[in-house]
Amino acid sequence: MTSSALLRVDGVNKTFDRKGKASVEALRDITLSINEGEFVSIVGASGSGKSTLLRIIDGLLPPSSGSVSVDGVRVVRPGPDRAMVFQQDSLLPWKTVAENVAYGLTLAKKPRAVAANVAERFVAMTGLAGFEGHYPHQLSGGMRQRVMVARALAVDPRILLLDEPFAALDAQTREIMQTELLSIWRESRKTILLITHQIDEAVFLSDRVIVFSARPGSVLEEVQIELPRPRDLELKRTPEFVSLVDRIWKLIENEVRTGIRDA
């Protein structure tokens, strides 16, 4: 592993004990590192522990053994250096876009004027200018996802953790959101770790793709994505892109079949 990595996961194992039932081993000996400013995705079969790992990194779950550290400091609980965007819509329905984006700053007791200024910046960065006063029910699914990304960025984390943030979107909106996310990443320069089931999404967005085995999840391989940046959707039709998607699919095809059989 890279000694200067911002995020380090060292030998993480996770087993869930179930009352009256056999325990479930979710993760086995996960070791990886992510450098500052890097965009990394994790793909693998359903149930391979990808989301569990993200929650351990965020401090929402403890590992059974092993450790996670950010800039050399061990993770034992959620902290301001990490922010997580979930697949589920977690916006507060009684708050406007601007109020939702500023919510984390409000919880941190930031002055109202400061929170409003920061929220305005990230509303603009995520393409939501003009919708500050709208409520979540007045927004499309893609716009709500952008609000959640803006809310996470507003607290100025060093690491942005994304747990299948576009899974509920239709295919066309999902592709547009991928390009939006790349624009946000280029401007914010945050370190991003993304969980996705879409191999083409992982290849399009990432510097590296980490391939997980079926449960218990372990690292099968890390694939470097040496495609030029900036990227647009035209890239998905190139032979180089298709070759990378095919390579990763071949790595996990048997793992996906195993995951379906054991589900």
PDB file of C-alpha atoms in Angstrom:
ATOM      1  CA  MET A   1       0.000   0.000   0.000  1.00  0.00           C
ATOM      2  CA  THR A   2       1.044   3.598  -0.553  1.00  0.00           C
ATOM      3  CA  SER A   3       2.487   4.983   2.673  1.00  0.00           C
ATOM      4  CA  SER A   4       1.314   8.507   1.844  1.00  0.00           C
ATOM      5  CA  ALA A   5      -2.268   7.433   1.045  1.00  0.00           C
ATOM      6  CA  LEU A   6      -5.052   9.587   2.463  1.00  0.00           C
ATOM      7  CA  LEU A   7      -7.332   6.605   3.138  1.00  0.00           C
ATOM      8  CA  ARG A   8      -5.947   3.259   4.288  1.00  0.00           C
ATOM      9  CA  VAL A   9      -7.904   0.073   4.917  1.00  0.00           C
ATOM     10  CA  ASP A  10      -5.695  -2.515   6.643  1.00  0.00           C
ATOM     11  CA  GLY A  11      -6.816  -6.142   6.903  1.00  0.00           C
ATOM     12  CA  VAL A  12     -10.473  -5.346   7.563  1.00  0.00           C
ATOM     13  CA  ASN A  13     -12.751  -8.267   8.360  1.00  0.00           C
ATOM     14  CA  LYS A  14     -16.437  -8.072   9.223  1.00  0.00           C
ATOM     15  CA  THR A  15     -18.674 -10.826  10.531  1.00  0.00           C
ATOM     16  CA  PHE A  16     -22.282 -10.262  11.561  1.00  0.00           C
ATOM     17  CA  ASP A  17     -23.526 -12.367  14.462  1.00  0.00           C
ATOM     18  CA  ARG A  18     -27.198 -13.312  14.241  1.00  0.00           C
ATOM     19  CA  LYS A  19     -29.165 -14.455  17.258  1.00  0.00           C
ATOM     20  CA  GLY A  20     -30.134 -18.097  16.860  1.00  0.00           C
ATOM     21  CA  LYS A  21     -28.649 -18.264  13.357  1.00  0.00           C
ATOM     22  CA  ALA A  22     -25.263 -18.849  11.797  1.00  0.00           C
ATOM     23  CA  SER A  23     -23.039 -15.790  11.633  1.00  0.00           C
ATOM     24  CA  VAL A  24     -22.432 -14.138   8.248  1.00  0.00           C
ATOM     25  CA  GLU A  25     -18.912 -13.288   7.138  1.00  0.00           C
ATOM     26  CA  ALA A  26     -19.333 -10.153   5.006  1.00  0.00           C
ATOM     27  CA  LEU A  27     -15.715  -9.044   4.449  1.00  0.00           C
ATOM     28  CA  ARG A  28     -12.415 -10.904   4.539  1.00  0.00           C
ATOM     29  CA  ASP A  29      -8.992  -9.264   4.773  1.00  0.00           C
ATOM     30  CA  ILE A  30      -9.724  -6.054   2.866  1.00  0.00           C
ATOM     31  CA  THR A  31      -6.571  -4.025   2.313  1.00  0.00           C
ATOM     32  CA  LEU A  32      -6.509  -1.001   0.042  1.00  0.00           C
ATOM     33  CA  SER A  33      -5.306   2.594  -0.134  1.00  0.00           C
ATOM     34  CA  ILE A  34      -6.607   5.706  -1.841  1.00  0.00           C
ATOM     35  CA  ASN A  35      -4.543   8.806  -2.510  1.00  0.00           C
ATOM     36  CA  GLU A  36      -5.792  12.351  -2.046  1.00  0.00           C
ATOM     37  CA  GLY A  37      -7.803  13.565  -5.025  1.00  0.00           C
ATOM     38  CA  GLU A  38      -8.219  10.073  -6.463  1.00  0.00           C
ATOM     39  CA  PHE A  39     -11.532   8.736  -7.775  1.00  0.00           C
ATOM     40  CA  VAL A  40     -11.884   5.013  -7.001  1.00  0.00           C
ATOM     41  CA  SER A  41     -14.854   2.696  -7.543  1.00  0.00           C
ATOM     42  CA  ILE A  42     -15.675  -0.707  -6.090  1.00  0.00           C
ATOM     43  CA  VAL A  43     -17.691  -3.221  -8.126  1.00  0.00           C
ATOM     44  CA  GLY A  44     -18.751  -6.767  -7.356  1.00  0.00           C
ATOM     45  CA  ALA A  45     -21.644  -9.143  -6.927  1.00  0.00           C
ATOM     46  CA  SER A  46     -24.656  -8.175  -4.843  1.00  0.00           C
ATOM     47  CA  GLY A  47     -24.101  -9.053  -1.209  1.00  0.00           C
ATOM     48  CA  SER A  48     -20.306  -8.937  -1.466  1.00  0.00           C
ATOM     49  CA  GLY A  49     -19.948  -6.431   1.368  1.00  0.00           C
ATOM     50  CA  LYS A  50     -19.291  -3.283  -0.672  1.00  0.00           C
ATOM     51  CA  SER A  51     -21.762  -1.120   1.238  1.00  0.00           C
ATOM     52  CA  THR A  52     -20.626  -2.681   4.521  1.00  0.00           C
ATOM     53  CA  LEU A  53     -17.071  -1.552   3.776  1.00  0.00           C
ATOM     54  CA  LEU A  54     -18.269   1.971   3.009  1.00  0.00           C
ATOM     55  CA  ARG A  55     -20.074   2.130   6.347  1.00  0.00           C
ATOM     56  CA  ILE A  56     -16.965   0.919   8.147  1.00  0.00           C
ATOM     57  CA  ILE A  57     -14.907   3.625   6.421  1.00  0.00           C
ATOM     58  CA  ASP A  58     -17.489   6.236   7.413  1.00  0.00           C
ATOM     59  CA  GLY A  59     -17.384   5.024  11.016  1.00  0.00           C
ATOM     60  CA  LEU A  60     -20.991   3.863  11.093  1.00  0.00           C
ATOM     61  CA  LEU A  61     -19.954   0.227  11.652  1.00  0.00           C
ATOM     62  CA  PRO A  62     -16.926  -1.151  13.505  1.00  0.00           C
ATOM     63  CA  PRO A  63     -14.789  -3.788  11.768  1.00  0.00           C
ATOM     64  CA  SER A  64     -14.553  -7.177  13.431  1.00  0.00           C
ATOM     65  CA  SER A  65     -10.784  -6.853  13.011  1.00  0.00           C
ATOM     66  CA  GLY A  66      -8.382  -4.691  11.067  1.00  0.00           C
ATOM     67  CA  SER A  67      -8.459  -0.903  10.860  1.00  0.00           C
ATOM     68  CA  VAL A  68      -9.315   2.130   8.756  1.00  0.00           C
ATOM     69  CA  SER A  69      -7.359   5.375   8.943  1.00  0.00           C
ATOM     70  CA  VAL A  70      -7.603   8.791   7.318  1.00  0.00           C
ATOM     71  CA  ASP A  71      -4.326  10.680   7.048  1.00  0.00           C
ATOM     72  CA  GLY A  72      -2.847   8.405   9.712  1.00  0.00           C
ATOM     73  CA  VAL A  73      -5.702   8.834  12.210  1.00  0.00           C
ATOM     74  CA  ARG A  74      -7.674   5.705  13.005  1.00  0.00           C
ATOM     75  CA  VAL A  75     -11.407   5.832  12.230  1.00  0.00           C
ATOM     76  CA  VAL A  76     -13.576   4.929  15.233  1.00  0.00           C
ATOM     77  CA  ARG A  77     -16.689   7.020  14.519  1.00  0.00           C
ATOM     78  CA  PRO A  78     -18.140   9.306  11.825  1.00  0.00           C
ATOM     79  CA  GLY A  79     -16.197  12.536  11.419  1.00  0.00           C
ATOM     80  CA  PRO A  80     -16.117  15.747   9.374  1.00  0.00           C
ATOM     81  CA  ASP A  81     -13.293  14.424   7.184  1.00  0.00           C
ATOM     82  CA  ARG A  82     -15.777  11.972   5.577  1.00  0.00           C
ATOM     83  CA  ALA A  83     -19.255  12.483   4.132  1.00  0.00           C
ATOM     84  CA  MET A  84     -21.545   9.814   2.768  1.00  0.00           C
ATOM     85  CA  VAL A  85     -24.227   9.956   0.078  1.00  0.00           C
ATOM     86  CA  PHE A  86     -26.666   7.058   0.254  1.00  0.00           C
ATOM     87  CA  GLN A  87     -28.747   5.496  -2.494  1.00  0.00           C
ATOM     88  CA  GLN A  88     -31.929   6.317  -0.600  1.00  0.00           C
ATOM     89  CA  ASP A  89     -33.341   9.829  -0.754  1.00  0.00           C
ATOM     90  CA  SER A  90     -32.474  11.330   2.651  1.00  0.00           C
ATOM     91  CA  LEU A  91     -33.499  14.947   2.058  1.00  0.00           C
ATOM     92  CA  LEU A  92     -35.649  16.662   4.672  1.00  0.00           C
ATOM     93  CA  PRO A  93     -38.992  17.223   2.905  1.00  0.00           C
ATOM     94  CA  TRP A  94     -39.906  20.318   4.922  1.00  0.00           C
ATOM     95  CA  LYS A  95     -36.672  22.137   4.013  1.00  0.00           C
ATOM     96  CA  THR A  96     -35.828  23.888   0.756  1.00  0.00           C
ATOM     97  CA  VAL A  97     -32.884  22.981  -1.458  1.00  0.00           C
ATOM     98  CA  ALA A  98     -30.750  25.695   0.150  1.00  0.00           C
ATOM     99  CA  GLU A  99     -31.764  24.629   3.658  1.00  0.00           C
ATOM    100  CA  ASN A 100     -31.031  20.964   2.916  1.00  0.00           C
ATOM    101  CA  VAL A 101     -27.590  21.813   1.533  1.00  0.00           C
ATOM    102  CA  ALA A 102     -26.823  23.952   4.600  1.00  0.00           C
ATOM    103  CA  TYR A 103     -28.159  21.346   7.057  1.00  0.00           C
ATOM    104  CA  GLY A 104     -24.796  19.860   8.059  1.00  0.00           C
ATOM    105  CA  LEU A 105     -23.372  23.314   8.664  1.00  0.00           C
ATOM    106  CA  THR A 106     -26.407  24.195  10.769  1.00  0.00           C
ATOM    107  CA  LEU A 107     -25.837  21.093  12.896  1.00  0.00           C
ATOM    108  CA  ALA A 108     -22.202  22.177  13.298  1.00  0.00           C
ATOM    109  CA  LYS A 109     -23.454  25.525  14.726  1.00  0.00           C
ATOM    110  CA  LYS A 110     -22.022  27.581  11.896  1.00  0.00           C
ATOM    111  CA  PRO A 111     -23.408  31.144  11.733  1.00  0.00           C
ATOM    112  CA  ARG A 112     -26.477  31.366   9.536  1.00  0.00           C
ATOM    113  CA  ALA A 113     -24.834  33.763   7.091  1.00  0.00           C
ATOM    114  CA  VAL A 114     -21.805  31.482   6.711  1.00  0.00           C
ATOM    115  CA  ALA A 115     -23.997  28.426   6.143  1.00  0.00           C
ATOM    116  CA  ALA A 116     -26.073  30.310   3.562  1.00  0.00           C
ATOM    117  CA  ASN A 117     -22.982  31.460   1.649  1.00  0.00           C
ATOM    118  CA  VAL A 118     -21.481  27.966   1.575  1.00  0.00           C
ATOM    119  CA  ALA A 119     -24.810  26.461   0.514  1.00  0.00           C
ATOM    120  CA  GLU A 120     -25.088  28.997  -2.306  1.00  0.00           C
ATOM    121  CA  ARG A 121     -21.668  27.963  -3.610  1.00  0.00           C
ATOM    122  CA  PHE A 122     -22.471  24.263  -3.736  1.00  0.00           C
ATOM    123  CA  VAL A 123     -25.964  24.796  -5.080  1.00  0.00           C
ATOM    124  CA  ALA A 124     -24.303  26.570  -8.006  1.00  0.00           C
ATOM    125  CA  MET A 125     -21.552  23.928  -8.358  1.00  0.00           C
ATOM    126  CA  THR A 126     -24.121  21.142  -8.647  1.00  0.00           C
ATOM    127  CA  GLY A 127     -26.225  22.959 -11.254  1.00  0.00           C
ATOM    128  CA  LEU A 128     -29.111  23.809  -8.940  1.00  0.00           C
ATOM    129  CA  ALA A 129     -28.983  27.604  -9.168  1.00  0.00           C
ATOM    130  CA  GLY A 130     -32.525  28.902  -9.484  1.00  0.00           C
ATOM    131  CA  PHE A 131     -33.960  26.039  -7.435  1.00  0.00           C
ATOM    132  CA  GLU A 132     -32.775  27.208  -4.004  1.00  0.00           C
ATOM    133  CA  GLY A 133     -36.312  27.772  -2.758  1.00  0.00           C
ATOM    134  CA  HIS A 134     -37.783  24.537  -4.111  1.00  0.00           C
ATOM    135  CA  TYR A 135     -38.753  21.635  -1.861  1.00  0.00           C
ATOM    136  CA  PRO A 136     -37.683  18.023  -2.543  1.00  0.00           C
ATOM    137  CA  HIS A 137     -41.109  16.996  -3.884  1.00  0.00           C
ATOM    138  CA  GLN A 138     -40.761  19.682  -6.551  1.00  0.00           C
ATOM    139  CA  LEU A 139     -37.514  18.192  -7.911  1.00  0.00           C
ATOM    140  CA  SER A 140     -36.715  15.331 -10.270  1.00  0.00           C
ATOM    141  CA  GLY A 141     -34.833  12.284  -9.008  1.00  0.00           C
ATOM    142  CA  GLY A 142     -31.599  13.504 -10.575  1.00  0.00           C
ATOM    143  CA  MET A 143     -31.948  16.923  -8.983  1.00  0.00           C
ATOM    144  CA  ARG A 144     -32.557  15.391  -5.549  1.00  0.00           C
ATOM    145  CA  GLN A 145     -29.360  13.360  -5.960  1.00  0.00           C
ATOM    146  CA  ARG A 146     -27.473  16.569  -6.752  1.00  0.00           C
ATOM    147  CA  VAL A 147     -28.860  18.164  -3.594  1.00  0.00           C
ATOM    148  CA  MET A 148     -27.533  15.227  -1.555  1.00  0.00           C
ATOM    149  CA  VAL A 149     -24.099  15.542  -3.174  1.00  0.00           C
ATOM    150  CA  ALA A 150     -24.134  19.300  -2.553  1.00  0.00           C
ATOM    151  CA  ARG A 151     -25.088  18.736   1.104  1.00  0.00           C
ATOM    152  CA  ALA A 152     -22.180  16.319   1.525  1.00  0.00           C
ATOM    153  CA  LEU A 153     -19.704  18.692  -0.142  1.00  0.00           C
ATOM    154  CA  ALA A 154     -20.891  21.669   1.916  1.00  0.00           C
ATOM    155  CA  VAL A 155     -19.346  20.278   5.112  1.00  0.00           C
ATOM    156  CA  ASP A 156     -15.987  20.223   3.288  1.00  0.00           C
ATOM    157  CA  PRO A 157     -15.018  16.562   3.804  1.00  0.00           C
ATOM    158  CA  ARG A 158     -11.693  15.271   2.557  1.00  0.00           C
ATOM    159  CA  ILE A 159     -13.350  12.038   1.396  1.00  0.00           C
ATOM    160  CA  LEU A 160     -16.726  11.669  -0.305  1.00  0.00           C
ATOM    161  CA  LEU A 161     -18.288   8.212   0.039  1.00  0.00           C
ATOM    162  CA  LEU A 162     -20.966   7.392  -2.531  1.00  0.00           C
ATOM    163  CA  ASP A 163     -23.129   4.289  -2.041  1.00  0.00           C
ATOM    164  CA  GLU A 164     -24.814   3.660  -5.403  1.00  0.00           C
ATOM    165  CA  PRO A 165     -26.115   7.235  -5.546  1.00  0.00           C
ATOM    166  CA  PHE A 166     -27.630   6.853  -9.033  1.00  0.00           C
ATOM    167  CA  ALA A 167     -29.186   3.401  -8.701  1.00  0.00           C
ATOM    168  CA  ALA A 168     -32.766   4.706  -8.539  1.00  0.00           C
ATOM    169  CA  LEU A 169     -32.429   6.886 -11.656  1.00  0.00           C
ATOM    170  CA  ASP A 170     -33.456   5.998 -15.189  1.00  0.00           C
ATOM    171  CA  ALA A 171     -30.653   5.120 -17.618  1.00  0.00           C
ATOM    172  CA  GLN A 172     -30.578   8.473 -19.405  1.00  0.00           C
ATOM    173  CA  THR A 173     -30.589  10.557 -16.214  1.00  0.00           C
ATOM    174  CA  ARG A 174     -27.950   8.281 -14.745  1.00  0.00           C
ATOM    175  CA  GLU A 175     -25.553   8.969 -17.617  1.00  0.00           C
ATOM    176  CA  ILE A 176     -26.068  12.717 -17.325  1.00  0.00           C
ATOM    177  CA  MET A 177     -25.454  12.488 -13.576  1.00  0.00           C
ATOM    178  CA  GLN A 178     -22.166  10.680 -14.257  1.00  0.00           C
ATOM    179  CA  THR A 179     -20.914  13.630 -16.291  1.00  0.00           C
ATOM    180  CA  GLU A 180     -22.207  16.034 -13.626  1.00  0.00           C
ATOM    181  CA  LEU A 181     -20.335  14.105 -10.943  1.00  0.00           C
ATOM    182  CA  LEU A 182     -17.100  14.318 -12.933  1.00  0.00           C
ATOM    183  CA  SER A 183     -17.562  18.077 -13.258  1.00  0.00           C
ATOM    184  CA  ILE A 184     -18.137  18.393  -9.513  1.00  0.00           C
ATOM    185  CA  TRP A 185     -15.081  16.238  -8.797  1.00  0.00           C
ATOM    186  CA  ARG A 186     -12.862  18.318 -11.094  1.00  0.00           C
ATOM    187  CA  GLU A 187     -13.969  21.506  -9.364  1.00  0.00           C
ATOM    188  CA  SER A 188     -13.955  20.273  -5.759  1.00  0.00           C
ATOM    189  CA  ARG A 189     -10.924  17.931  -6.054  1.00  0.00           C
ATOM    190  CA  LYS A 190     -12.317  15.713  -3.331  1.00  0.00           C
ATOM    191  CA  THR A 191     -11.182  12.139  -2.845  1.00  0.00           C
ATOM    192  CA  ILE A 192     -14.110   9.941  -3.917  1.00  0.00           C
ATOM    193  CA  LEU A 193     -14.889   6.294  -3.211  1.00  0.00           C
ATOM    194  CA  LEU A 194     -17.912   5.053  -5.163  1.00  0.00           C
ATOM    195  CA  ILE A 195     -19.872   1.813  -4.808  1.00  0.00           C
ATOM    196  CA  THR A 196     -21.693   0.791  -7.980  1.00  0.00           C
ATOM    197  CA  HIS A 197     -23.065  -2.283  -9.723  1.00  0.00           C
ATOM    198  CA  GLN A 198     -22.588  -0.649 -13.118  1.00  0.00           C
ATOM    199  CA  ILE A 199     -19.192  -1.613 -14.553  1.00  0.00           C
ATOM    200  CA  ASP A 200     -19.375   1.013 -17.300  1.00  0.00           C
ATOM    201  CA  GLU A 201     -20.123   3.681 -14.698  1.00  0.00           C
ATOM    202  CA  ALA A 202     -17.083   2.651 -12.654  1.00  0.00           C
ATOM    203  CA  VAL A 203     -14.790   2.705 -15.700  1.00  0.00           C
ATOM    204  CA  PHE A 204     -16.138   6.042 -16.926  1.00  0.00           C
ATOM    205  CA  LEU A 205     -15.682   7.819 -13.606  1.00  0.00           C
ATOM    206  CA  SER A 206     -12.629   6.276 -12.016  1.00  0.00           C
ATOM    207  CA  ASP A 207      -8.859   6.319 -11.833  1.00  0.00           C
ATOM    208  CA  ARG A 208      -8.990   2.764 -10.463  1.00  0.00           C
ATOM    209  CA  VAL A 209     -11.662   0.090 -10.155  1.00  0.00           C
ATOM    210  CA  ILE A 210     -11.455  -2.374  -7.271  1.00  0.00           C
ATOM    211  CA  VAL A 211     -13.143  -5.697  -8.049  1.00  0.00           C
ATOM    212  CA  PHE A 212     -14.690  -7.604  -5.132  1.00  0.00           C
ATOM    213  CA  SER A 213     -15.300 -11.322  -4.900  1.00  0.00           C
ATOM    214  CA  ALA A 214     -18.637 -12.815  -3.868  1.00  0.00           C
ATOM    215  CA  ARG A 215     -19.332 -12.993  -0.116  1.00  0.00           C
ATOM    216  CA  PRO A 216     -17.237 -12.872   1.907  1.00  0.00           C
ATOM    217  CA  GLY A 217     -16.015  -9.878  -0.045  1.00  0.00           C
ATOM    218  CA  SER A 218     -12.307  -9.726  -0.744  1.00  0.00           C
ATOM    219  CA  VAL A 219     -10.251  -7.843  -3.301  1.00  0.00           C
ATOM    220  CA  LEU A 220      -9.946  -9.872  -6.505  1.00  0.00           C
ATOM    221  CA  GLU A 221      -8.035  -7.263  -8.483  1.00  0.00           C
ATOM    222  CA  GLU A 222      -7.418  -3.543  -8.887  1.00  0.00           C
ATOM    223  CA  VAL A 223      -7.752  -2.290 -12.452  1.00  0.00           C
ATOM    224  CA  GLN A 224      -6.066   0.950 -13.486  1.00  0.00           C
ATOM    225  CA  ILE A 225      -8.243   3.097 -15.757  1.00  0.00           C
ATOM    226  CA  GLU A 226      -5.746   4.858 -17.978  1.00  0.00           C
ATOM    227  CA  LEU A 227      -8.256   6.733 -20.111  1.00  0.00           C
ATOM    228  CA  PRO A 228      -7.715  10.432 -20.857  1.00  0.00           C
ATOM    229  CA  ARG A 229      -9.443  13.146 -18.859  1.00  0.00           C
ATOM    230  CA  PRO A 230     -11.619  15.147 -19.113  1.00  0.00           C
ATOM    231  CA  ARG A 231     -14.119  12.506 -20.172  1.00  0.00           C
ATOM    232  CA  ASP A 232     -17.466  12.751 -21.924  1.00  0.00           C
ATOM    233  CA  LEU A 233     -20.054  10.166 -22.886  1.00  0.00           C
ATOM    234  CA  GLU A 234     -18.459   9.678 -26.309  1.00  0.00           C
ATOM    235  CA  LEU A 235     -15.703   7.783 -24.488  1.00  0.00           C
ATOM    236  CA  LYS A 236     -18.108   4.908 -23.798  1.00  0.00           C
ATOM    237  CA  ARG A 237     -18.182   4.038 -27.484  1.00  0.00           C
ATOM    238  CA  THR A 238     -14.418   3.665 -27.888  1.00  0.00           C
ATOM    239  CA  PRO A 239     -12.701   0.252 -28.160  1.00  0.00           C
ATOM    240  CA  GLU A 240     -10.463   1.062 -25.181  1.00  0.00           C
ATOM    241  CA  PHE A 241     -13.465   1.702 -22.949  1.00  0.00           C
ATOM    242  CA  VAL A 242     -15.339  -1.400 -24.104  1.00  0.00           C
ATOM    243  CA  SER A 243     -12.207  -3.496 -23.545  1.00  0.00           C
ATOM    244  CA  LEU A 244     -11.903  -2.335 -19.937  1.00  0.00           C
ATOM    245  CA  VAL A 245     -15.574  -3.022 -19.222  1.00  0.00           C
ATOM    246  CA  ASP A 246     -15.226  -6.494 -20.741  1.00  0.00           C
ATOM    247  CA  ARG A 247     -12.080  -7.218 -18.713  1.00  0.00           C
ATOM    248  CA  ILE A 248     -13.771  -6.312 -15.424  1.00  0.00           C
ATOM    249  CA  TRP A 249     -16.921  -8.253 -16.290  1.00  0.00           C
ATOM    250  CA  LYS A 250     -14.850 -11.364 -16.961  1.00  0.00           C
ATOM    251  CA  LEU A 251     -13.235 -10.941 -13.527  1.00  0.00           C
ATOM    252  CA  ILE A 252     -16.548 -10.930 -11.703  1.00  0.00           C
ATOM    253  CA  GLU A 253     -18.827 -13.080 -13.887  1.00  0.00           C
ATOM    254  CA  ASN A 254     -18.309 -16.216 -11.802  1.00  0.00           C
ATOM    255  CA  GLU A 255     -18.546 -14.156  -8.602  1.00  0.00           C
ATOM    256  CA  VAL A 256     -21.916 -12.750  -9.699  1.00  0.00           C
ATOM    257  CA  ARG A 257     -23.163 -16.274 -10.461  1.00  0.00           C
ATOM    258  CA  THR A 258     -21.980 -17.392  -7.014  1.00  0.00           C
ATOM    259  CA  GLY A 259     -23.712 -14.413  -5.411  1.00  0.00           C
ATOM    260  CA  ILE A 260     -27.003 -15.236  -7.160  1.00  0.00           C
ATOM    261  CA  ARG A 261     -26.744 -18.921  -6.198  1.00  0.00           C
ATOM    262  CA  ASP A 262     -26.039 -18.128  -2.534  1.00  0.00           C
ATOM    263  CA  ALA A 263     -28.604 -15.304  -2.206  1.00  0.00           C
TER     264      ALA A 263
END
